[in-house]
XYZ file of C-alpha atoms in Angstrom:
693
model
C 0.008 -0.051 0.011
C 1.423 3.331 -0.882
C 2.160 5.826 1.817
C -0.707 8.209 0.860
C -3.228 5.237 1.205
C -2.279 4.260 4.702
C -5.197 4.813 7.032
C -4.757 7.225 9.883
C -5.994 6.387 13.457
C -9.100 8.620 13.266
C -11.546 8.723 16.114
C -13.752 6.267 18.005
C -16.720 8.740 17.842
C -19.025 9.200 16.168
C -19.761 5.737 15.032
C -20.405 5.061 11.370
C -18.775 6.648 8.340
C -18.343 10.432 8.859
C -17.326 12.823 6.033
C -15.681 15.843 7.509
C -15.004 17.750 4.230
C -11.500 16.309 3.876
C -11.820 12.658 4.471
C -13.908 9.968 6.132
C -13.600 8.524 9.565
C -14.861 4.965 9.977
C -15.846 3.640 13.422
C -17.497 0.327 14.381
C -18.251 -1.065 17.794
C -17.448 -4.661 18.454
C -16.421 -5.909 21.952
C -15.441 -9.416 21.006
C -13.925 -8.908 17.469
C -10.197 -9.628 16.972
C -9.888 -7.654 13.794
C -12.126 -5.426 11.565
C -11.534 -4.914 7.918
C -13.107 -2.067 5.863
C -13.965 -3.107 2.393
C -14.193 -0.481 -0.350
C -16.125 -1.171 -3.751
C -16.187 0.391 -7.138
C -19.163 2.574 -7.923
C -21.439 -0.236 -9.226
C -20.679 -2.331 -6.061
C -19.643 -5.369 -8.022
C -15.864 -5.421 -7.278
C -14.045 -4.901 -4.042
C -11.245 -2.580 -4.684
C -9.555 -2.339 -1.142
C -9.548 -4.144 2.046
C -8.167 -2.189 4.853
C -7.647 -3.145 8.478
C -8.909 -0.531 10.863
C -5.753 0.452 12.693
C -7.062 1.462 16.084
C -9.379 0.035 18.773
C -10.554 2.426 21.471
C -13.228 1.574 24.070
C -14.173 -1.443 21.996
C -14.650 0.736 18.919
C -12.466 -0.091 15.789
C -11.678 2.980 13.883
C -9.548 4.556 11.163
C -9.428 7.784 8.992
C -9.152 7.626 5.202
C -8.172 11.009 3.806
C -8.736 9.916 0.171
C -12.309 8.688 0.544
C -15.164 10.971 -0.677
C -19.016 10.818 -0.403
C -20.509 8.254 -2.672
C -17.900 5.680 -1.827
C -19.400 2.157 -1.316
C -18.220 0.104 1.581
C -18.899 -2.790 4.005
C -17.131 -4.554 6.769
C -15.655 -8.072 7.463
C -15.254 -8.729 11.156
C -12.890 -11.321 12.608
C -13.453 -13.172 15.806
C -14.525 -16.628 17.139
C -17.110 -18.584 15.450
C -18.619 -20.211 18.651
C -22.405 -20.224 18.553
C -22.601 -22.106 21.893
C -20.815 -19.140 23.456
C -22.952 -16.648 21.501
C -20.363 -15.674 18.965
C -20.907 -15.876 15.190
C -18.052 -13.980 13.596
C -17.381 -15.025 9.975
C -15.071 -12.621 8.028
C -16.226 -14.273 4.729
C -19.522 -12.365 5.078
C -19.778 -8.755 4.014
C -21.593 -6.744 6.741
C -23.741 -3.602 6.703
C -22.488 -0.769 8.937
C -25.299 -0.328 11.568
C -24.818 3.449 11.175
C -24.919 3.489 7.334
C -26.861 6.518 6.164
C -27.579 4.982 2.645
C -27.403 1.665 0.885
C -26.591 0.753 -2.682
C -28.351 -2.207 -4.350
C -30.525 -4.807 -2.929
C -29.986 -8.025 -1.094
C -30.316 -11.094 -3.294
C -30.980 -14.316 -1.462
C -28.146 -16.939 -1.737
C -26.870 -19.650 0.660
C -23.663 -17.603 0.824
C -25.429 -15.082 3.096
C -25.425 -17.521 5.928
C -22.549 -17.897 8.456
C -23.163 -21.641 8.480
C -23.360 -24.162 5.664
C -27.026 -24.316 4.636
C -28.188 -28.027 4.749
C -25.162 -29.216 6.740
C -25.859 -31.906 9.340
C -24.486 -29.744 11.949
C -26.829 -26.842 11.139
C -25.765 -23.538 12.474
C -22.728 -25.029 14.162
C -21.098 -25.579 10.837
C -19.081 -22.728 9.056
C -19.474 -21.380 5.545
C -16.410 -19.905 3.792
C -18.181 -18.510 0.698
C -17.981 -14.689 0.207
C -21.220 -13.048 0.469
C -20.383 -9.668 -1.041
C -21.715 -10.405 -4.510
C -25.280 -10.655 -3.150
C -25.136 -7.913 -0.373
C -26.160 -4.286 -0.622
C -23.278 -1.887 -0.043
C -23.083 0.991 2.429
C -22.816 4.496 0.980
C -20.734 7.341 2.443
C -22.904 10.365 2.380
C -22.557 14.111 2.647
C -25.104 15.095 5.237
C -25.301 18.693 4.013
C -28.850 19.658 3.195
C -30.437 23.091 2.644
C -33.542 23.222 4.905
C -34.157 26.846 4.400
C -36.924 27.977 6.745
C -38.243 24.650 7.530
C -40.565 24.901 10.581
C -42.018 22.034 12.459
C -45.823 22.225 12.571
C -45.653 21.122 16.206
C -49.364 20.383 16.527
C -50.508 20.024 20.134
C -51.489 16.458 20.873
C -55.160 17.273 21.443
C -55.410 18.801 17.932
C -53.606 15.916 16.193
C -55.362 13.780 13.632
C -53.057 10.946 12.291
C -53.237 9.347 8.839
C -51.441 5.911 8.645
C -49.951 5.661 5.203
C -47.482 3.625 3.185
C -45.012 5.497 1.180
C -45.472 3.413 -2.039
C -49.260 2.804 -1.468
C -50.146 6.466 -1.176
C -48.927 7.489 -4.647
C -48.399 4.327 -6.649
C -51.721 4.850 -8.580
C -51.612 8.683 -8.672
C -52.085 9.440 -12.393
C -50.944 13.044 -11.905
C -47.375 11.738 -11.246
C -44.762 10.557 -13.767
C -44.093 6.863 -13.454
C -40.679 7.232 -11.820
C -42.087 9.215 -8.980
C -44.953 6.961 -8.072
C -44.428 4.990 -4.874
C -41.438 7.130 -3.683
C -40.726 9.866 -1.187
C -41.052 12.318 -4.027
C -44.435 10.932 -4.872
C -45.588 11.576 -1.287
C -44.196 15.122 -1.493
C -45.947 15.885 -4.777
C -48.552 18.642 -4.636
C -51.477 16.347 -5.540
C -50.636 13.896 -2.808
C -50.228 16.711 -0.273
C -53.512 18.410 -1.430
C -55.418 15.155 -0.827
C -54.048 15.107 2.785
C -54.851 18.780 3.302
C -58.393 18.412 2.077
C -59.024 15.584 4.593
C -57.762 17.777 7.433
C -55.285 15.442 8.921
C -52.254 16.958 10.899
C -49.699 14.067 10.658
C -48.765 11.126 8.469
C -47.598 8.061 10.198
C -45.515 6.220 7.656
C -44.998 2.413 7.690
C -41.326 1.465 8.010
C -39.097 3.502 5.819
C -35.805 2.137 7.243
C -34.055 -0.105 4.746
C -35.467 -3.522 5.145
C -35.289 -7.010 3.569
C -37.862 -9.079 1.736
C -37.995 -12.396 3.542
C -36.457 -15.336 1.625
C -39.635 -17.491 1.762
C -41.628 -14.593 0.413
C -39.283 -13.971 -2.516
C -39.441 -17.691 -3.301
C -43.187 -17.450 -3.421
C -43.100 -14.398 -5.631
C -44.062 -12.030 -2.888
C -42.482 -9.130 -0.919
C -42.340 -7.739 2.551
C -44.587 -4.868 1.479
C -45.105 -3.475 4.989
C -41.365 -3.417 5.744
C -41.276 -4.727 9.352
C -37.914 -6.549 8.717
C -35.271 -3.837 9.223
C -31.699 -4.048 8.039
C -30.343 -0.658 8.704
C -31.655 1.930 11.270
C -30.220 5.093 9.578
C -30.729 4.364 5.884
C -33.921 4.948 4.014
C -35.247 2.023 1.979
C -33.693 2.328 -1.553
C -36.943 1.235 -3.122
C -38.579 4.631 -2.036
C -35.854 6.754 -3.773
C -35.864 7.871 -7.392
C -32.033 8.214 -7.140
C -30.302 5.516 -5.223
C -28.399 6.911 -2.204
C -30.013 10.345 -2.388
C -31.336 10.843 1.171
C -32.156 14.353 0.262
C -35.372 13.093 -1.292
C -36.513 11.927 2.111
C -35.690 15.409 3.619
C -37.439 17.225 0.776
C -40.567 15.135 1.541
C -40.422 16.217 5.194
C -40.031 19.865 4.270
C -42.973 19.831 1.737
C -45.172 18.173 4.320
C -44.182 20.707 6.987
C -44.961 23.548 4.559
C -48.424 22.132 4.420
C -48.713 22.045 8.129
C -48.413 18.211 8.302
C -46.107 16.399 10.700
C -44.214 13.200 9.813
C -44.250 10.252 12.280
C -42.085 7.167 11.372
C -43.228 3.701 12.202
C -39.927 2.237 13.552
C -38.780 -1.381 14.183
C -36.024 -1.393 16.814
C -37.300 -4.548 18.605
C -35.623 -7.013 16.146
C -33.691 -7.116 12.892
C -33.819 -8.983 9.556
C -31.271 -11.439 10.765
C -33.896 -13.747 12.339
C -33.066 -16.621 14.729
C -29.943 -18.829 14.810
C -30.772 -20.225 11.355
C -30.992 -16.712 9.790
C -28.432 -14.874 7.588
C -25.442 -12.961 8.750
C -25.997 -9.485 7.451
C -24.872 -6.958 10.017
C -25.191 -7.088 13.908
C -24.961 -10.803 14.036
C -21.487 -10.799 12.384
C -20.346 -7.702 14.158
C -21.014 -8.647 17.787
C -23.880 -11.066 18.181
C -23.452 -11.447 21.910
C -23.626 -7.671 22.476
C -26.522 -6.729 20.268
C -29.045 -9.531 20.930
C -30.670 -10.975 23.907
C -29.456 -14.657 24.010
C -31.004 -17.526 25.875
C -29.548 -19.453 28.778
C -28.098 -21.590 26.044
C -26.308 -18.833 24.164
C -26.605 -20.551 20.853
C -30.262 -19.500 20.787
C -32.034 -16.149 20.913
C -34.534 -14.917 23.496
C -37.380 -13.839 21.209
C -40.335 -11.792 22.367
C -40.914 -10.432 18.838
C -42.015 -13.491 16.961
C -39.285 -12.596 14.405
C -36.332 -14.744 15.696
C -34.409 -12.220 17.760
C -34.695 -9.309 20.205
C -32.348 -6.381 20.492
C -30.840 -6.047 23.976
C -31.719 -2.594 25.154
C -29.706 -3.318 28.420
C -26.538 -3.235 26.580
C -25.212 0.281 26.379
C -24.032 0.010 22.751
C -27.365 -1.553 21.566
C -29.153 1.222 23.357
C -26.827 3.778 21.807
C -27.562 2.443 18.324
C -31.223 2.949 18.828
C -30.986 6.318 20.527
C -28.475 7.605 17.982
C -30.843 6.529 15.133
C -33.848 8.267 16.717
C -31.866 11.465 17.247
C -30.645 11.290 13.664
C -34.128 11.218 12.232
C -35.190 14.070 14.515
C -32.137 16.373 14.225
C -30.863 15.642 10.734
C -34.071 14.698 8.986
C -36.531 16.857 10.959
C -39.216 14.107 11.612
C -41.781 14.908 14.263
C -42.244 11.621 16.043
C -42.157 7.828 16.055
C -44.481 4.934 16.506
C -42.579 1.985 17.971
C -43.413 -1.482 16.694
C -43.880 -4.090 19.444
C -42.798 -1.409 22.057
C -43.240 -3.809 24.939
C -40.138 -5.639 23.767
C -38.113 -2.368 24.076
C -39.462 -1.905 27.667
C -38.481 -5.330 29.036
C -35.804 -5.973 31.437
C -35.508 -9.428 29.777
C -38.502 -11.263 31.314
C -40.785 -8.506 32.536
C -41.984 -5.277 31.175
C -40.866 -2.254 33.323
C -42.000 1.324 32.592
C -38.707 2.380 34.078
C -36.698 0.174 31.801
C -33.372 1.559 30.411
C -34.889 2.443 26.986
C -38.139 4.013 28.344
C -36.061 6.131 30.884
C -33.526 7.075 28.186
C -36.208 8.520 25.758
C -38.063 10.227 28.673
C -34.928 12.243 29.738
C -33.396 12.711 26.257
C -33.495 16.476 25.404
C -34.175 15.746 21.686
C -36.665 12.932 21.918
C -38.723 14.165 24.781
C -39.837 17.093 22.372
C -41.321 14.834 19.688
C -44.365 12.531 19.623
C -43.695 9.085 20.880
C -46.286 6.332 20.326
C -46.084 2.714 21.502
C -47.617 -0.317 20.070
C -48.118 -1.731 23.604
C -47.670 -5.372 23.076
C -45.269 -8.066 21.946
C -45.450 -11.932 21.937
C -43.568 -12.500 25.130
C -44.953 -13.231 28.667
C -47.544 -10.562 29.701
C -46.967 -8.838 26.424
C -50.042 -6.786 26.434
C -49.088 -3.609 28.270
C -51.931 -1.134 27.112
C -51.902 1.798 29.512
C -48.651 0.977 31.160
C -46.256 3.111 29.290
C -44.810 6.145 31.167
C -46.011 9.869 30.983
C -45.102 11.487 27.661
C -45.966 8.396 25.627
C -49.014 7.841 23.629
C -50.310 4.300 22.796
C -52.190 2.501 20.090
C -55.487 1.688 21.870
C -56.477 -1.749 20.627
C -59.163 -1.898 23.307
C -60.905 1.074 21.737
C -60.791 -0.510 18.294
C -62.370 -3.720 19.585
C -65.089 -2.082 21.676
C -66.240 0.288 18.925
C -66.348 -2.559 16.448
C -68.207 -4.825 18.809
C -70.707 -2.083 19.637
C -71.636 -1.238 16.104
C -71.698 -4.940 15.195
C -74.562 -5.139 17.654
C -72.848 -7.040 20.577
C -74.499 -6.870 23.920
C -72.880 -5.466 27.043
C -70.680 -2.967 25.285
C -72.180 0.342 26.590
C -69.848 0.882 29.565
C -66.692 0.053 27.613
C -67.818 2.369 24.737
C -68.498 5.185 27.133
C -65.004 4.839 28.661
C -63.410 4.797 25.133
C -65.353 7.911 23.995
C -64.036 9.661 27.177
C -60.352 8.902 26.382
C -60.106 5.515 28.061
C -59.489 7.108 31.497
C -59.500 3.638 33.177
C -56.267 2.914 31.239
C -54.579 6.288 30.859
C -55.544 8.552 33.769
C -52.496 7.986 35.901
C -49.192 9.583 36.645
C -50.401 12.819 35.011
C -51.272 11.288 31.670
C -53.878 12.947 29.367
C -56.604 11.740 27.064
C -54.419 12.259 23.949
C -52.305 9.356 25.265
C -54.991 7.011 23.695
C -54.324 6.776 20.022
C -57.808 5.640 18.949
C -58.252 3.710 15.711
C -60.802 1.469 14.067
C -58.591 0.164 11.363
C -54.830 -0.026 10.716
C -52.394 -1.660 8.358
C -52.733 -4.817 10.371
C -56.229 -6.071 9.776
C -59.308 -5.277 7.652
C -59.762 -1.983 6.001
C -62.940 0.008 6.938
C -64.805 -1.392 3.948
C -63.777 -4.892 4.541
C -64.793 -4.511 8.140
C -68.482 -4.087 7.098
C -68.217 -6.533 4.148
C -66.575 -9.660 5.581
C -67.251 -11.937 8.520
C -64.092 -14.025 8.008
C -60.565 -13.382 6.670
C -59.680 -14.309 3.094
C -55.805 -14.469 3.023
C -55.332 -17.188 0.347
C -53.123 -14.931 -1.745
C -50.601 -14.946 1.029
C -49.760 -18.541 0.400
C -50.185 -19.695 4.002
C -53.472 -21.657 3.655
C -55.394 -18.804 5.160
C -53.760 -19.679 8.564
C -52.157 -16.186 8.919
C -53.783 -13.132 10.263
C -56.259 -12.966 13.274
C -59.604 -14.714 13.390
C -60.812 -12.140 15.975
C -61.933 -9.417 13.495
C -65.127 -8.296 15.279
C -66.421 -7.631 11.771
C -69.875 -7.878 10.318
C -70.690 -8.317 6.595
C -74.213 -6.805 6.943
C -75.794 -9.925 5.376
C -73.465 -10.979 2.451
C -69.839 -12.156 2.409
C -67.885 -9.765 0.181
C -69.137 -7.641 -2.782
C -72.840 -7.621 -3.365
C -75.399 -5.888 -5.614
C -77.993 -5.877 -2.872
C -78.768 -2.109 -2.428
C -80.130 -2.520 1.108
C -76.835 -4.130 2.138
C -74.807 -1.603 0.317
C -76.736 1.173 2.217
C -76.241 -0.547 5.557
C -72.528 -0.969 4.907
C -72.188 2.685 4.063
C -74.033 3.687 7.220
C -71.829 1.351 9.333
C -68.767 2.970 7.856
C -70.102 6.378 8.861
C -71.002 5.188 12.395
C -67.508 3.769 12.943
C -65.753 6.899 11.615
C -68.064 9.264 13.579
C -67.401 7.416 16.816
C -63.635 7.571 16.168
C -63.478 11.270 15.267
C -65.817 12.421 17.995
C -63.987 10.482 20.756
C -61.601 11.999 23.193
C -57.989 10.967 22.401
C -56.019 11.008 19.291
C -57.762 9.649 16.199
C -55.898 7.629 13.566
C -57.260 6.912 10.160
C -55.999 4.223 7.748
C -54.912 5.265 4.261
C -57.597 4.563 1.711
C -60.477 4.236 4.175
C -61.742 7.540 3.011
C -62.039 6.170 -0.487
C -63.434 2.742 0.234
C -60.198 0.720 -0.294
C -60.792 -2.992 -0.018
C -58.221 -5.756 0.334
C -60.842 -8.315 -0.786
C -61.107 -9.616 2.862
C -57.285 -10.074 3.322
C -56.640 -8.992 6.906
C -52.863 -9.613 6.779
C -51.828 -7.996 3.555
C -48.120 -7.581 4.644
C -46.722 -9.336 1.492
C -49.071 -7.876 -1.098
C -47.449 -5.202 -3.198
C -50.519 -4.934 -5.365
C -53.246 -2.393 -6.331
C -55.607 -3.330 -3.510
C -52.955 -2.128 -0.985
C -52.541 1.263 -2.798
C -54.648 4.290 -2.560
C -57.260 4.498 -5.394
C -56.900 7.825 -7.088
C -59.627 7.085 -9.747
C -62.792 9.255 -9.883
C -65.272 8.408 -7.136
C -67.512 5.377 -7.760
C -71.218 6.465 -7.254
C -71.771 4.215 -4.175
C -68.812 5.772 -2.244
C -68.704 9.384 -3.489
C -70.149 10.860 -0.455
C -67.870 9.163 2.143
C -64.712 11.116 1.755
C -66.693 14.476 2.049
C -68.461 13.037 5.103
C -65.104 12.250 6.682
C -63.721 15.697 5.886
C -66.784 17.187 7.574
C -66.263 15.100 10.710
C -62.626 16.173 10.998
C -63.782 19.821 10.474
C -66.408 19.478 13.239
C -63.734 18.049 15.533
C -61.356 20.968 14.719
C -64.070 23.493 15.429
C -65.002 22.233 18.897
C -62.568 22.372 21.784
C -64.907 19.943 23.647
C -63.727 17.326 21.269
C -60.028 18.149 21.759
C -59.821 18.166 25.460
C -56.467 18.088 27.252
C -58.328 16.899 30.452
C -60.394 13.977 31.330
C -64.124 14.869 31.681
C -64.788 14.222 35.374
C -64.515 15.857 38.768
C -61.556 18.253 39.024
C -60.894 18.777 42.685
C -59.185 22.096 41.890
C -61.957 23.453 39.702
C -59.604 24.309 36.895
C -61.446 22.391 34.123
C -64.994 23.449 33.465
C -65.964 20.622 31.132
C -68.747 18.351 32.091
C -69.977 15.052 30.663
C -73.252 13.301 31.218
C -74.437 9.991 29.866
C -78.163 9.860 28.945
C -80.843 7.377 28.346
C -83.317 8.083 25.389
C -85.617 9.748 27.883
C -82.887 12.212 28.746
C -82.422 10.890 32.268
C -78.782 9.995 33.328
C -77.920 6.399 32.956
C -77.627 4.640 36.323
C -75.916 1.368 37.489
C -78.647 -0.749 36.260
C -78.492 0.740 32.796
C -74.765 0.263 32.565
C -75.075 -3.347 33.729
C -77.857 -4.110 31.378
C -76.363 -6.131 28.351
C -79.302 -4.845 26.209
C -78.240 -1.078 26.490
C -77.361 -0.393 22.885
C -78.523 3.356 22.712
C -77.029 6.164 24.663
C -76.478 9.913 24.594
C -73.373 11.892 25.496
C -73.936 15.532 26.675
C -70.698 17.557 26.749
C -70.747 21.130 27.990
C -68.510 24.004 29.170
C -69.171 27.618 29.398
C -70.398 28.874 25.904
C -70.439 25.481 24.211
C -72.373 22.262 24.354
C -72.484 19.042 22.151
C -74.892 16.213 22.189
C -74.027 12.832 20.557
C -76.652 10.281 20.242
C -75.723 6.664 19.335
C -78.243 3.988 18.487
C -76.773 0.529 17.684
C -80.009 -1.250 18.085
C -82.102 -2.674 15.231
C -84.953 -0.287 15.604
C -85.544 3.460 15.498
C -85.847 5.427 18.844
C -87.228 8.652 19.938
C -84.634 10.610 21.963
C -85.623 13.435 24.297
C -83.253 16.336 23.959
C -81.760 17.884 27.142
C -81.995 21.661 27.664
C -79.107 23.198 25.923
C -77.168 25.948 27.846
C -78.686 28.821 26.005
C -80.297 28.828 22.641
C -81.391 25.541 20.950
C -79.881 22.674 19.230
C -78.499 22.526 15.674
C -77.887 19.135 13.816
C -74.270 18.575 12.746
C -74.005 14.838 11.934
C -76.608 12.297 10.824
C -74.845 9.050 9.753
C -78.209 7.712 8.502
C -78.241 10.451 5.844
C -74.472 10.815 5.266
C -74.594 14.316 6.835
C -71.687 16.072 8.467
C -71.545 19.779 8.321
C -70.269 22.568 10.616
C -73.561 24.477 10.553
C -76.527 22.177 10.221
C -80.279 22.451 10.385
C -81.924 23.891 13.581
C -83.705 21.413 15.690
C -86.535 23.012 17.578
C -88.445 19.917 18.695
C -88.271 18.558 22.186
C -87.108 15.178 20.898
C -85.691 13.606 17.740
C -86.206 10.311 16.067
C -82.922 8.365 15.512
C -82.951 5.570 13.072
C -81.578 2.105 13.757
C -77.698 1.876 13.631
C -77.210 5.727 13.394
C -75.259 8.466 15.119
C -76.658 11.997 15.475
C -74.626 14.907 16.689
C -75.913 18.299 17.642
C -74.446 21.508 18.889
C -75.991 24.237 20.948
C -76.953 27.360 18.946
C -75.894 29.533 21.724
C -72.090 28.945 21.340
């Protein structure tokens, strides 16, 4: 090696490949490695041009500085050390490894037996050793120049009580948008396009929650069946955007531009992140990154250290008790906030992150770290409060400052409108922000992220069109996906020409959305529900990169034309009434600082008593919300017959109708209602406001 190509010592911090304007510092943590080699590749990534041993090891970080390297350089690592699975070590220098701190990736992983550290099919299984070079089928890391012109980018910073979330998929939201050129569809640029943003603005949402955008892997069994990991819950790199969402490979500026355009429209960006496991799977999985860098440090291993302690159902679990694994996650989160300006995160299987191995602990290292971090405690943090480990369902148990996906709200509202008995009390609690779950340690109603549908499960249209899942396209004999859908097909399974069933389904969709939008807490809407998107009864469409998983941009079909305007009207009503965006729970305030009041009424306008709440046949109730100068009345009838509802005396003036799901009516200023009572049809929601506000 010539003198001008000899690496300098460099620094052990920061980790990753850091361009300083003159050269690049490379730093990689590995506590148990014996040697680390940096591999450089030519621009197409097909040929390794240099293999350089990192010259220094400081605090278990291997590092070196290369003055001749520039942004755009492709690289990877080979890490030497013991291959001793029984001791938790799986080093194999024949395998090219992704830098955990890589900011961009070049190329896609192509499945081949050379990716595995052991000899696939060998009688000794993962105890065997494979000497084939995996570089020819591995993506390569890219050295990036982080400079980006943000101009006057300003975070919308919507208060939690005013937040309305739209769960979307980067490809799905623009893949069928005819206003976009083909190369932009399904990319960050497609999401940043004026027509896409205009759709979001018209709806009235304040935040998009994007399914995973971190670089991820299509599972081998899916690829062999001609499918893909469409959702993306199989992360390979925590700092790099998925190359499939870029129009120019390695151009992370496209993601940043998307964030800025959404911010300009007043829309926050929340990332769905997967830090609980990686794409390397269990002991029979490939060696792609952390496994080959320092398996024993990054993953929770079992008592028999050959195997992984898995609470994710995906083969492995990251060890948040290890300082360097924790640092990896925290550095990643801060990167997306500080460098990429995102506004929050939804944590997949967050219970796994809050475990101290066996038990969930709200004071776990990870949860305490995020709580005190001066960057992360200023953005929105949302937990998916479950995993597949012991006592995995931890709804309501995350610490102050966190919001949580409220699956109990989803199930209660579905069951109530399906017509199940005994749901009145649970529905009332859900409509009031699920205080039974969240009112502790100073938490607020917004901590309950309410939803009826999400990516995982039926769409809204399918929820009222199918009793059973129909997942045959997934190739798993319809065994995947939940059987507990709490759905009702309204009298026919799947599509039907029966006009009565069609009308009932439309009404049920309006009932479900009205209940969601008018409830205390933070509402979340699934992409495409506003336009009647159907997955043909598939409730686990994780592997379906097809049109039914994409937003339909075609002109409205006559039988759904009114639903999107109805939903826009609901969101506008919510935005116009502070009573629907309360930062406090609606019950006795010992200090008298919160003037809001809530009453639950029977159809005769008397307050419900214990007997009413305990009566399994209670399927109609009214909610009277009031505060000085404002009053709202919601009437919900989930029974099979019409009811007369006596109206309570409004605090000044009279009543005006805002919402009637029987007629598809949702408007800010509706028809005055001068009668002493109203007739509410079967399976209908009415909402009225006082005219004295």
